[in-house]
mmCIF file of C-alpha atoms and ligand atoms in Angstrom:
data_model
loop_
_atom_site.group_PDB
_atom_site.id
_atom_site.type_symbol
_atom_site.label_atom_id
_atom_site.label_comp_id
_atom_site.label_asym_id
_atom_site.label_seq_id
_atom_site.Cartn_x
_atom_site.Cartn_y
_atom_site.Cartn_z
ATOM 1 C CA MET A 20 -47.014 19.870 30.073
ATOM 2 C CA PRO A 21 -43.482 20.966 30.980
ATOM 3 C CA LYS A 22 -41.899 19.068 33.863
ATOM 4 C CA LYS A 23 -41.608 21.105 37.059
ATOM 5 C CA ILE A 24 -38.226 21.272 38.720
ATOM 6 C CA LEU A 25 -37.670 22.862 42.086
ATOM 7 C CA LEU A 26 -34.181 24.244 42.712
ATOM 8 C CA LEU A 27 -32.918 24.408 46.301
ATOM 9 C CA PRO A 28 -29.478 26.056 46.346
ATOM 10 C CA GLY A 29 -29.215 26.052 50.159
ATOM 11 C CA ASP A 30 -26.088 27.204 51.979
ATOM 12 C CA GLY A 31 -22.313 27.436 51.707
ATOM 13 C CA ILE A 32 -21.068 26.533 48.243
ATOM 14 C CA GLY A 33 -24.634 25.495 47.339
ATOM 15 C CA PRO A 34 -25.618 28.649 45.416
ATOM 16 C CA GLU A 35 -22.323 28.651 43.465
ATOM 17 C CA ILE A 36 -22.544 25.056 42.285
ATOM 18 C CA MET A 37 -26.293 25.338 41.655
ATOM 19 C CA ALA A 38 -25.659 28.319 39.362
ATOM 20 C CA GLN A 39 -23.470 26.125 37.160
ATOM 21 C CA ALA A 40 -26.069 23.334 37.109
ATOM 22 C CA VAL A 41 -28.702 25.874 36.051
ATOM 23 C CA ARG A 42 -26.519 26.938 33.137
ATOM 24 C CA VAL A 43 -26.434 23.318 32.009
ATOM 25 C CA LEU A 44 -30.219 23.131 32.267
ATOM 26 C CA ASP A 45 -30.495 26.362 30.265
ATOM 27 C CA VAL A 46 -28.500 24.847 27.409
ATOM 28 C CA LEU A 47 -30.747 21.780 27.381
ATOM 29 C CA LYS A 48 -33.840 23.996 27.537
ATOM 30 C CA ALA A 49 -32.663 26.010 24.573
ATOM 31 C CA ASP A 50 -32.348 22.678 22.766
ATOM 32 C CA GLY A 51 -35.933 21.725 23.521
ATOM 33 C CA LEU A 52 -35.998 20.175 26.993
ATOM 34 C CA ASP A 53 -39.492 20.969 28.253
ATOM 35 C CA ILE A 54 -39.043 22.095 31.857
ATOM 36 C CA VAL A 55 -39.953 24.975 34.131
ATOM 37 C CA THR A 56 -37.904 25.779 37.196
ATOM 38 C CA ASP A 57 -38.692 27.475 40.454
ATOM 39 C CA THR A 58 -36.410 28.202 43.409
ATOM 40 C CA ALA A 59 -37.012 27.965 47.152
ATOM 41 C CA LEU A 60 -35.220 28.138 50.481
ATOM 42 C CA ILE A 61 -33.935 25.249 52.554
ATOM 43 C CA GLY A 62 -31.405 24.920 55.359
ATOM 44 C CA GLY A 63 -29.660 27.815 57.041
ATOM 45 C CA CYS A 64 -30.823 30.438 54.552
ATOM 46 C CA ALA A 65 -34.398 29.308 55.249
ATOM 47 C CA VAL A 66 -33.819 29.579 59.002
ATOM 48 C CA ASP A 67 -32.511 33.114 58.503
ATOM 49 C CA ALA A 68 -35.530 34.120 56.420
ATOM 50 C CA THR A 69 -38.349 32.207 58.125
ATOM 51 C CA GLY A 70 -37.059 30.605 61.323
ATOM 52 C CA LYS A 71 -37.521 27.108 59.863
ATOM 53 C CA PRO A 72 -35.044 24.941 57.929
ATOM 54 C CA LEU A 73 -37.859 23.580 55.733
ATOM 55 C CA PRO A 74 -40.493 26.325 55.294
ATOM 56 C CA ASP A 75 -44.029 25.198 54.387
ATOM 57 C CA GLU A 76 -43.787 27.050 51.087
ATOM 58 C CA THR A 77 -40.702 25.050 50.118
ATOM 59 C CA LEU A 78 -42.328 21.778 51.091
ATOM 60 C CA ASP A 79 -45.487 22.598 49.102
ATOM 61 C CA LYS A 80 -43.427 23.429 46.030
ATOM 62 C CA ALA A 81 -41.371 20.258 46.440
ATOM 63 C CA LEU A 82 -44.488 18.118 46.725
ATOM 64 C CA ALA A 83 -45.890 19.706 43.556
ATOM 65 C CA ALA A 84 -42.666 19.326 41.546
ATOM 66 C CA ASP A 85 -41.669 16.415 39.300
ATOM 67 C CA ALA A 86 -38.122 16.574 40.612
ATOM 68 C CA VAL A 87 -36.144 18.530 43.170
ATOM 69 C CA LEU A 88 -32.526 19.560 42.618
ATOM 70 C CA LEU A 89 -30.791 20.407 45.868
ATOM 71 C CA ALA A 90 -27.255 21.660 46.456
ATOM 72 C CA SER A 91 -26.202 21.619 50.108
ATOM 73 C CA VAL A 92 -27.219 22.862 53.541
ATOM 74 C CA GLY A 93 -25.518 23.862 56.783
ATOM 75 C CA GLY A 94 -22.708 25.938 58.153
ATOM 76 C CA PRO A 95 -20.952 26.808 61.409
ATOM 77 C CA LYS A 96 -23.255 29.778 61.923
ATOM 78 C CA TYR A 97 -26.100 27.344 62.611
ATOM 79 C CA ASP A 98 -24.265 24.839 64.800
ATOM 80 C CA ALA A 99 -25.562 26.296 68.047
ATOM 81 C CA LEU A 100 -29.234 26.282 67.002
ATOM 82 C CA PRO A 101 -31.675 23.917 68.686
ATOM 83 C CA ARG A 102 -31.854 20.585 66.847
ATOM 84 C CA GLU A 103 -35.253 21.261 65.187
ATOM 85 C CA GLN A 104 -33.867 24.415 63.591
ATOM 86 C CA ARG A 105 -30.623 22.981 62.318
ATOM 87 C CA PRO A 106 -30.205 23.081 58.534
ATOM 88 C CA GLU A 107 -29.686 19.276 58.411
ATOM 89 C CA ARG A 108 -33.168 18.878 59.866
ATOM 90 C CA GLY A 109 -34.542 20.562 56.749
ATOM 91 C CA LEU A 110 -32.758 18.051 54.564
ATOM 92 C CA LEU A 111 -33.961 15.070 56.582
ATOM 93 C CA ALA A 112 -37.492 16.476 56.652
ATOM 94 C CA ILE A 113 -37.718 16.951 52.888
ATOM 95 C CA ARG A 114 -36.372 13.429 52.266
ATOM 96 C CA LYS A 115 -38.962 12.042 54.654
ATOM 97 C CA ALA A 116 -41.840 14.167 53.317
ATOM 98 C CA LEU A 117 -41.080 13.147 49.722
ATOM 99 C CA ASN A 118 -40.639 9.536 50.904
ATOM 100 C CA VAL A 119 -37.550 9.183 48.721
ATOM 101 C CA PHE A 120 -36.421 5.947 50.322
ATOM 102 C CA ALA A 121 -34.018 4.755 47.623
ATOM 103 C CA ASN A 122 -30.811 6.782 47.580
ATOM 104 C CA LEU A 123 -28.559 5.898 44.657
ATOM 105 C CA ARG A 124 -24.960 6.918 45.198
ATOM 106 C CA PRO A 125 -22.812 5.811 42.282
ATOM 107 C CA ALA A 126 -19.048 5.885 42.723
ATOM 108 C CA VAL A 127 -17.478 5.989 39.313
ATOM 109 C CA VAL A 128 -13.799 6.574 38.690
ATOM 110 C CA TYR A 129 -13.211 8.561 35.547
ATOM 111 C CA GLU A 130 -10.134 7.261 33.785
ATOM 112 C CA GLU A 131 -8.595 10.721 33.894
ATOM 113 C CA LEU A 132 -8.996 10.945 37.674
ATOM 114 C CA ALA A 133 -7.585 7.560 38.694
ATOM 115 C CA SER A 134 -4.450 9.323 39.921
ATOM 116 C CA ALA A 135 -6.458 11.820 42.002
ATOM 117 C CA SER A 136 -7.519 9.083 44.416
ATOM 118 C CA SER A 137 -5.451 8.481 47.525
ATOM 119 C CA LEU A 138 -5.463 4.789 46.596
ATOM 120 C CA LYS A 139 -3.184 3.251 43.984
ATOM 121 C CA PRO A 140 -4.525 3.841 40.466
ATOM 122 C CA GLU A 141 -4.708 0.091 39.726
ATOM 123 C CA ILE A 142 -7.035 -0.419 42.702
ATOM 124 C CA VAL A 143 -9.516 2.221 41.519
ATOM 125 C CA ALA A 144 -9.099 2.561 37.735
ATOM 126 C CA GLY A 145 -12.319 1.625 35.989
ATOM 127 C CA LEU A 146 -14.278 1.409 39.243
ATOM 128 C CA ASP A 147 -18.037 1.639 38.831
ATOM 129 C CA ILE A 148 -20.082 0.727 41.884
ATOM 130 C CA LEU A 149 -23.468 1.797 43.148
ATOM 131 C CA ILE A 150 -24.250 2.267 46.795
ATOM 132 C CA LEU A 151 -27.953 2.054 47.411
ATOM 133 C CA ARG A 152 -28.725 3.641 50.750
ATOM 134 C CA GLU A 153 -32.113 3.428 52.466
ATOM 135 C CA LEU A 154 -32.859 7.057 53.184
ATOM 136 C CA VAL A 155 -35.992 7.564 55.259
ATOM 137 C CA GLY A 156 -35.696 5.046 58.102
ATOM 138 C CA ASP A 157 -33.160 3.572 60.534
ATOM 139 C CA ILE A 158 -31.568 5.328 63.485
ATOM 140 C CA TYR A 159 -31.936 8.645 61.620
ATOM 141 C CA PHE A 160 -35.675 8.694 62.260
ATOM 142 C CA GLY A 161 -36.250 5.996 64.921
ATOM 143 C CA GLU A 162 -38.109 6.822 68.119
ATOM 144 C CA PRO A 163 -37.531 7.092 71.019
ATOM 145 C CA ARG A 164 -34.597 9.430 70.739
ATOM 146 C CA GLY A 165 -33.197 12.129 72.934
ATOM 147 C CA ILE A 166 -30.973 13.203 75.775
ATOM 148 C CA GLU A 167 -32.426 12.913 79.290
ATOM 149 C CA VAL A 168 -31.402 12.455 82.875
ATOM 150 C CA ARG A 169 -31.565 8.912 84.229
ATOM 151 C CA GLU A 170 -30.276 7.949 87.652
ATOM 152 C CA GLY A 171 -28.544 11.256 88.156
ATOM 153 C CA GLU A 172 -26.699 11.526 84.875
ATOM 154 C CA LYS A 173 -27.507 12.426 81.304
ATOM 155 C CA VAL A 174 -27.970 9.666 78.772
ATOM 156 C CA GLY A 175 -28.259 10.035 75.017
ATOM 157 C CA PHE A 176 -30.201 7.477 73.010
ATOM 158 C CA ASN A 177 -31.485 6.686 69.534
ATOM 159 C CA THR A 178 -33.381 3.782 68.087
ATOM 160 C CA MET A 179 -32.260 1.688 65.161
ATOM 161 C CA ILE A 180 -35.464 0.374 63.653
ATOM 162 C CA TYR A 181 -36.599 -1.086 60.323
ATOM 163 C CA SER A 182 -39.911 -2.681 59.471
ATOM 164 C CA GLU A 183 -40.156 -5.612 57.073
ATOM 165 C CA SER A 184 -41.925 -3.473 54.493
ATOM 166 C CA GLU A 185 -39.228 -0.793 54.618
ATOM 167 C CA ILE A 186 -36.529 -3.411 54.095
ATOM 168 C CA ARG A 187 -38.484 -5.162 51.387
ATOM 169 C CA ARG A 188 -38.929 -2.068 49.211
ATOM 170 C CA ILE A 189 -35.256 -1.088 49.327
ATOM 171 C CA ALA A 190 -34.259 -4.713 48.711
ATOM 172 C CA HIS A 191 -36.405 -4.762 45.559
ATOM 173 C CA ALA A 192 -34.780 -1.512 44.466
ATOM 174 C CA GLY A 193 -31.372 -3.105 45.060
ATOM 175 C CA PHE A 194 -32.102 -6.232 43.043
ATOM 176 C CA GLN A 195 -33.616 -4.196 40.228
ATOM 177 C CA ALA A 196 -30.603 -1.879 40.128
ATOM 178 C CA ALA A 197 -28.314 -4.924 40.000
ATOM 179 C CA GLN A 198 -30.351 -6.414 37.151
ATOM 180 C CA LYS A 199 -29.563 -3.317 35.083
ATOM 181 C CA ARG A 200 -25.842 -3.602 35.878
ATOM 182 C CA ASN A 201 -23.551 -6.584 36.551
ATOM 183 C CA LYS A 202 -26.189 -8.581 38.468
ATOM 184 C CA LYS A 203 -24.360 -8.663 41.780
ATOM 185 C CA LEU A 204 -25.906 -7.346 44.974
ATOM 186 C CA CYS A 205 -24.058 -7.159 48.271
ATOM 187 C CA SER A 206 -26.266 -6.417 51.258
ATOM 188 C CA VAL A 207 -24.430 -4.798 54.157
ATOM 189 C CA ASP A 208 -25.524 -5.255 57.777
ATOM 190 C CA LYS A 209 -24.287 -5.898 61.304
ATOM 191 C CA MET A 210 -26.314 -9.010 62.033
ATOM 192 C CA ASN A 211 -23.714 -10.429 64.389
ATOM 193 C CA VAL A 212 -24.641 -7.733 66.904
ATOM 194 C CA LEU A 213 -27.814 -5.859 65.903
ATOM 195 C CA GLU A 214 -31.238 -7.542 65.773
ATOM 196 C CA CYS A 215 -32.523 -4.798 63.510
ATOM 197 C CA THR A 216 -30.037 -5.828 60.879
ATOM 198 C CA GLN A 217 -30.670 -9.547 61.418
ATOM 199 C CA LEU A 218 -34.167 -8.789 60.182
ATOM 200 C CA TRP A 219 -32.594 -6.811 57.349
ATOM 201 C CA ARG A 220 -30.576 -9.850 56.283
ATOM 202 C CA ASP A 221 -33.554 -12.216 56.575
ATOM 203 C CA VAL A 222 -35.831 -9.999 54.479
ATOM 204 C CA VAL A 223 -33.216 -9.276 51.803
ATOM 205 C CA THR A 224 -32.553 -13.027 51.527
ATOM 206 C CA GLU A 225 -36.248 -13.739 51.142
ATOM 207 C CA VAL A 226 -36.718 -11.020 48.481
ATOM 208 C CA GLY A 227 -33.684 -12.430 46.690
ATOM 209 C CA LYS A 228 -35.655 -15.580 45.825
ATOM 210 C CA GLU A 229 -37.603 -13.442 43.363
ATOM 211 C CA TYR A 230 -34.395 -12.467 41.561
ATOM 212 C CA PRO A 231 -32.590 -15.700 40.673
ATOM 213 C CA ASP A 232 -30.596 -13.841 38.013
ATOM 214 C CA VAL A 233 -28.911 -11.636 40.650
ATOM 215 C CA GLU A 234 -26.065 -13.034 42.748
ATOM 216 C CA LEU A 235 -26.753 -11.994 46.341
ATOM 217 C CA SER A 236 -24.068 -11.815 49.018
ATOM 218 C CA HIS A 237 -24.069 -10.421 52.551
ATOM 219 C CA MET A 238 -21.285 -8.571 54.307
ATOM 220 C CA LEU A 239 -20.870 -7.126 57.775
ATOM 221 C CA VAL A 240 -20.435 -3.380 57.688
ATOM 222 C CA ASP A 241 -16.982 -3.312 59.287
ATOM 223 C CA ASN A 242 -15.704 -5.789 56.734
ATOM 224 C CA ALA A 243 -17.442 -3.834 53.951
ATOM 225 C CA ALA A 244 -15.610 -0.674 55.031
ATOM 226 C CA MET A 245 -12.338 -2.578 54.776
ATOM 227 C CA GLN A 246 -13.161 -4.316 51.481
ATOM 228 C CA LEU A 247 -14.060 -0.989 49.874
ATOM 229 C CA ILE A 248 -10.472 0.115 50.383
ATOM 230 C CA ARG A 249 -8.818 -3.260 49.836
ATOM 231 C CA ASN A 250 -10.559 -4.282 46.624
ATOM 232 C CA PRO A 251 -13.453 -2.017 45.664
ATOM 233 C CA LYS A 252 -13.901 -3.566 42.222
ATOM 234 C CA GLN A 253 -15.324 -6.744 43.807
ATOM 235 C CA PHE A 254 -18.596 -4.831 44.242
ATOM 236 C CA ASP A 255 -21.365 -3.995 41.801
ATOM 237 C CA VAL A 256 -24.361 -2.796 43.850
ATOM 238 C CA MET A 257 -24.212 -2.492 47.642
ATOM 239 C CA VAL A 258 -27.510 -2.098 49.461
ATOM 240 C CA THR A 259 -27.617 -0.973 53.060
ATOM 241 C CA GLY A 260 -29.474 1.015 55.699
ATOM 242 C CA ASN A 261 -29.404 4.731 56.272
ATOM 243 C CA ILE A 262 -26.533 5.109 58.737
ATOM 244 C CA PHE A 263 -24.228 2.488 57.197
ATOM 245 C CA GLY A 264 -24.960 3.952 53.766
ATOM 246 C CA ASP A 265 -24.087 7.433 54.949
ATOM 247 C CA ILE A 266 -20.679 6.275 56.118
ATOM 248 C CA LEU A 267 -19.857 3.873 53.296
ATOM 249 C CA SER A 268 -20.803 6.394 50.601
ATOM 250 C CA ASP A 269 -18.398 9.002 51.977
ATOM 251 C CA GLU A 270 -15.736 6.322 52.028
ATOM 252 C CA ALA A 271 -16.546 5.269 48.466
ATOM 253 C CA SER A 272 -16.368 8.863 47.291
ATOM 254 C CA MET A 273 -12.683 8.960 48.130
ATOM 255 C CA LEU A 274 -12.051 6.048 45.782
ATOM 256 C CA THR A 275 -13.065 8.416 43.022
ATOM 257 C CA GLY A 276 -10.584 11.098 43.974
ATOM 258 C CA SER A 277 -12.952 13.686 45.356
ATOM 259 C CA ILE A 278 -16.258 13.885 47.121
ATOM 260 C CA GLY A 279 -16.833 16.822 44.766
ATOM 261 C CA MET A 280 -17.495 14.367 41.922
ATOM 262 C CA LEU A 281 -20.351 12.308 43.327
ATOM 263 C CA PRO A 282 -23.998 12.948 42.497
ATOM 264 C CA SER A 283 -26.953 11.154 44.037
ATOM 265 C CA ALA A 284 -30.562 10.416 43.299
ATOM 266 C CA SER A 285 -33.178 9.729 45.952
ATOM 267 C CA LEU A 286 -36.287 8.145 44.526
ATOM 268 C CA ASP A 287 -39.773 7.396 45.777
ATOM 269 C CA ALA A 288 -41.878 4.497 44.550
ATOM 270 C CA ASN A 289 -43.104 6.474 41.508
ATOM 271 C CA GLY A 290 -39.847 7.825 40.118
ATOM 272 C CA LYS A 291 -40.150 11.248 41.645
ATOM 273 C CA GLY A 292 -36.780 12.239 42.936
ATOM 274 C CA LEU A 293 -34.588 14.493 44.964
ATOM 275 C CA TYR A 294 -31.159 15.013 43.415
ATOM 276 C CA GLU A 295 -28.141 16.270 45.302
ATOM 277 C CA PRO A 296 -24.375 15.980 45.411
ATOM 278 C CA ILE A 297 -23.290 13.706 48.255
ATOM 279 C CA HIS A 298 -20.957 16.364 49.619
ATOM 280 C CA GLY A 299 -21.872 19.071 52.089
ATOM 281 C CA SER A 300 -21.910 22.861 52.019
ATOM 282 C CA ALA A 301 -18.120 23.241 52.486
ATOM 283 C CA PRO A 302 -18.395 26.562 54.364
ATOM 284 C CA ASP A 303 -14.596 26.917 54.411
ATOM 285 C CA ILE A 304 -14.488 27.448 50.656
ATOM 286 C CA ALA A 305 -17.893 29.106 50.153
ATOM 287 C CA GLY A 306 -17.913 32.319 48.148
ATOM 288 C CA LYS A 307 -14.386 31.794 46.813
ATOM 289 C CA ASP A 308 -15.344 30.410 43.403
ATOM 290 C CA ILE A 309 -13.187 27.317 43.886
ATOM 291 C CA ALA A 310 -15.803 24.633 44.598
ATOM 292 C CA ASN A 311 -16.191 21.722 42.196
ATOM 293 C CA PRO A 312 -19.612 21.987 40.493
ATOM 294 C CA LEU A 313 -19.368 18.574 38.811
ATOM 295 C CA ALA A 314 -21.283 16.572 41.439
ATOM 296 C CA GLN A 315 -24.120 19.068 41.087
ATOM 297 C CA ILE A 316 -23.984 18.920 37.290
ATOM 298 C CA LEU A 317 -23.881 15.113 37.389
ATOM 299 C CA SER A 318 -26.919 15.252 39.689
ATOM 300 C CA VAL A 319 -28.698 17.025 36.835
ATOM 301 C CA ALA A 320 -27.801 14.053 34.636
ATOM 302 C CA MET A 321 -29.309 11.662 37.171
ATOM 303 C CA MET A 322 -32.443 13.815 37.326
ATOM 304 C CA LEU A 323 -32.782 13.714 33.547
ATOM 305 C CA ARG A 324 -32.408 9.938 33.629
ATOM 306 C CA TYR A 325 -34.587 8.943 36.551
ATOM 307 C CA SER A 326 -37.329 11.564 36.868
ATOM 308 C CA LEU A 327 -37.592 13.181 33.439
ATOM 309 C CA GLY A 328 -37.148 10.126 31.215
ATOM 310 C CA GLU A 329 -34.485 11.985 29.208
ATOM 311 C CA GLU A 330 -31.769 9.351 28.903
ATOM 312 C CA ALA A 331 -30.178 10.950 25.847
ATOM 313 C CA ALA A 332 -29.861 14.310 27.576
ATOM 314 C CA ALA A 333 -28.442 12.581 30.673
ATOM 315 C CA GLN A 334 -25.751 10.949 28.568
ATOM 316 C CA ARG A 335 -25.048 14.250 26.862
ATOM 317 C CA VAL A 336 -24.318 15.907 30.217
ATOM 318 C CA GLU A 337 -22.153 13.003 31.384
ATOM 319 C CA ALA A 338 -20.244 13.028 28.102
ATOM 320 C CA ALA A 339 -19.629 16.773 28.469
ATOM 321 C CA VAL A 340 -18.163 16.224 31.942
ATOM 322 C CA LYS A 341 -15.926 13.432 30.621
ATOM 323 C CA LYS A 342 -14.774 15.635 27.758
ATOM 324 C CA VAL A 343 -13.832 18.443 30.138
ATOM 325 C CA LEU A 344 -11.840 16.046 32.328
ATOM 326 C CA ALA A 345 -10.175 14.513 29.296
ATOM 327 C CA ALA A 346 -9.095 18.008 28.265
ATOM 328 C CA GLY A 347 -7.191 18.274 31.549
ATOM 329 C CA LYS A 348 -9.498 20.801 33.170
ATOM 330 C CA ARG A 349 -9.739 20.404 36.950
ATOM 331 C CA THR A 350 -11.045 22.222 39.977
ATOM 332 C CA ALA A 351 -8.644 22.428 42.918
ATOM 333 C CA ASP A 352 -9.976 19.282 44.655
ATOM 334 C CA ILE A 353 -9.132 17.030 41.690
ATOM 335 C CA TRP A 354 -6.182 18.946 40.319
ATOM 336 C CA THR A 355 -2.915 17.112 39.697
ATOM 337 C CA GLU A 356 0.395 18.268 38.212
ATOM 338 C CA GLY A 357 0.150 19.169 34.526
ATOM 339 C CA CYS A 358 -3.588 19.910 34.575
ATOM 340 C CA GLU A 359 -5.311 23.236 34.190
ATOM 341 C CA LYS A 360 -6.775 24.552 37.439
ATOM 342 C CA LEU A 361 -10.210 26.160 37.115
ATOM 343 C CA GLY A 362 -12.585 27.864 39.498
ATOM 344 C CA CYS A 363 -16.219 26.909 39.923
ATOM 345 C CA LYS A 364 -17.606 29.236 37.282
ATOM 346 C CA ALA A 365 -14.827 28.473 34.786
ATOM 347 C CA MET A 366 -15.576 24.775 35.221
ATOM 348 C CA GLY A 367 -19.216 25.597 34.460
ATOM 349 C CA ASP A 368 -18.053 27.476 31.332
ATOM 350 C CA ALA A 369 -16.060 24.420 30.255
ATOM 351 C CA VAL A 370 -19.010 22.051 30.705
ATOM 352 C CA VAL A 371 -21.361 24.403 28.866
ATOM 353 C CA ALA A 372 -18.840 24.670 26.024
ATOM 354 C CA ALA A 373 -18.462 20.880 25.900
ATOM 355 C CA LEU A 374 -22.252 20.468 25.728
HETATM 356 C C1 IPM B 3 -25.521 12.988 53.443
HETATM 357 C C2 IPM B 3 -25.251 13.920 54.581
HETATM 358 C C3 IPM B 3 -26.514 14.083 55.419
HETATM 359 C C4 IPM B 3 -26.872 12.720 55.974
HETATM 360 C C5 IPM B 3 -26.409 15.123 56.553
HETATM 361 C C6 IPM B 3 -26.002 16.477 56.035
HETATM 362 C C7 IPM B 3 -27.682 15.224 57.356
HETATM 363 O O1 IPM B 3 -24.165 13.473 55.335
HETATM 364 O O2 IPM B 3 -26.406 13.270 52.621
HETATM 365 O O3 IPM B 3 -24.842 11.964 53.359
HETATM 366 O O4 IPM B 3 -26.374 12.308 57.036
HETATM 367 O O5 IPM B 3 -27.670 12.036 55.339
HETATM 368 MG MG1 MG B 4 -23.156 11.823 54.526
#
């Protein structure tokens, strides 16, 4: 049976970068990768067509697929919509519906791009860290939430909440990821202020007893934000909740030179996954053929690795990306003096050629 992949190009630069990822998949298919793809709407384009950011048809297809490859959602056109109709709601809803609680966000600095980072090359050269973000809980989904009038004025409120079982499953994922790497896990919380994250620390510590081979440390999130800039190579795997992970992974992306380079995998308990670049829809550059498709293409590699069991094909895609960078080919976001500047499609051409 061929594996079923659902493609969700979404909004902004999404369709452009997805087109390049599809070309990569086509090459692999021609070489025997047994997959079938289907496409559906999510985000703003889905709101335009159906009034909902996550149409039922899309959700049904996603639930039936072996893996979902998503590009990006959102744009200024949708900013004024009621919250339930905002494109981001579609993204949060599909993550929740697929129960993809473990979000792997690797930040790897390619040798060739060490000078594209705003940090000194010696701070970032050779960096290879993994941020593991809990993706379906925390203040993102906690109830009660809202804006209401209390004592004559409006108040806005959200709830930061984690259950033991939610913490335990992401902690296990963190320790297991660390076991496959350099066996160091840093759990990030704010236990000095937030009870929710005191529980986080307690549960992670307890789970850690089952992984004596992994060195566990704890760090407060403000310090972690600083340490990521001061000395990022001290980390191997960082595990944290949804909101801290959102912020720290954007920060980590800049260590690598561009947010346009970072793929992600969001996995459920059975290896089914949702794969997406960590960047957004970049409406300001949409339709101009200048977006960097590499995070999307590297998301294909993660999909091959984690949901399709195709490690060799995953490495082939990653090697093709490395080869293209080594040849001095760059999109505008990672371009430096002396390199060749390519558009989105030309970068896709280069990766396909390198494959
Ligand atoms: C991300 C994004 C999303 C998030 C937004 C678009 C809802 O920032 O994937 O990091 O906050 O999770
Ligand atoms: Mg984010």
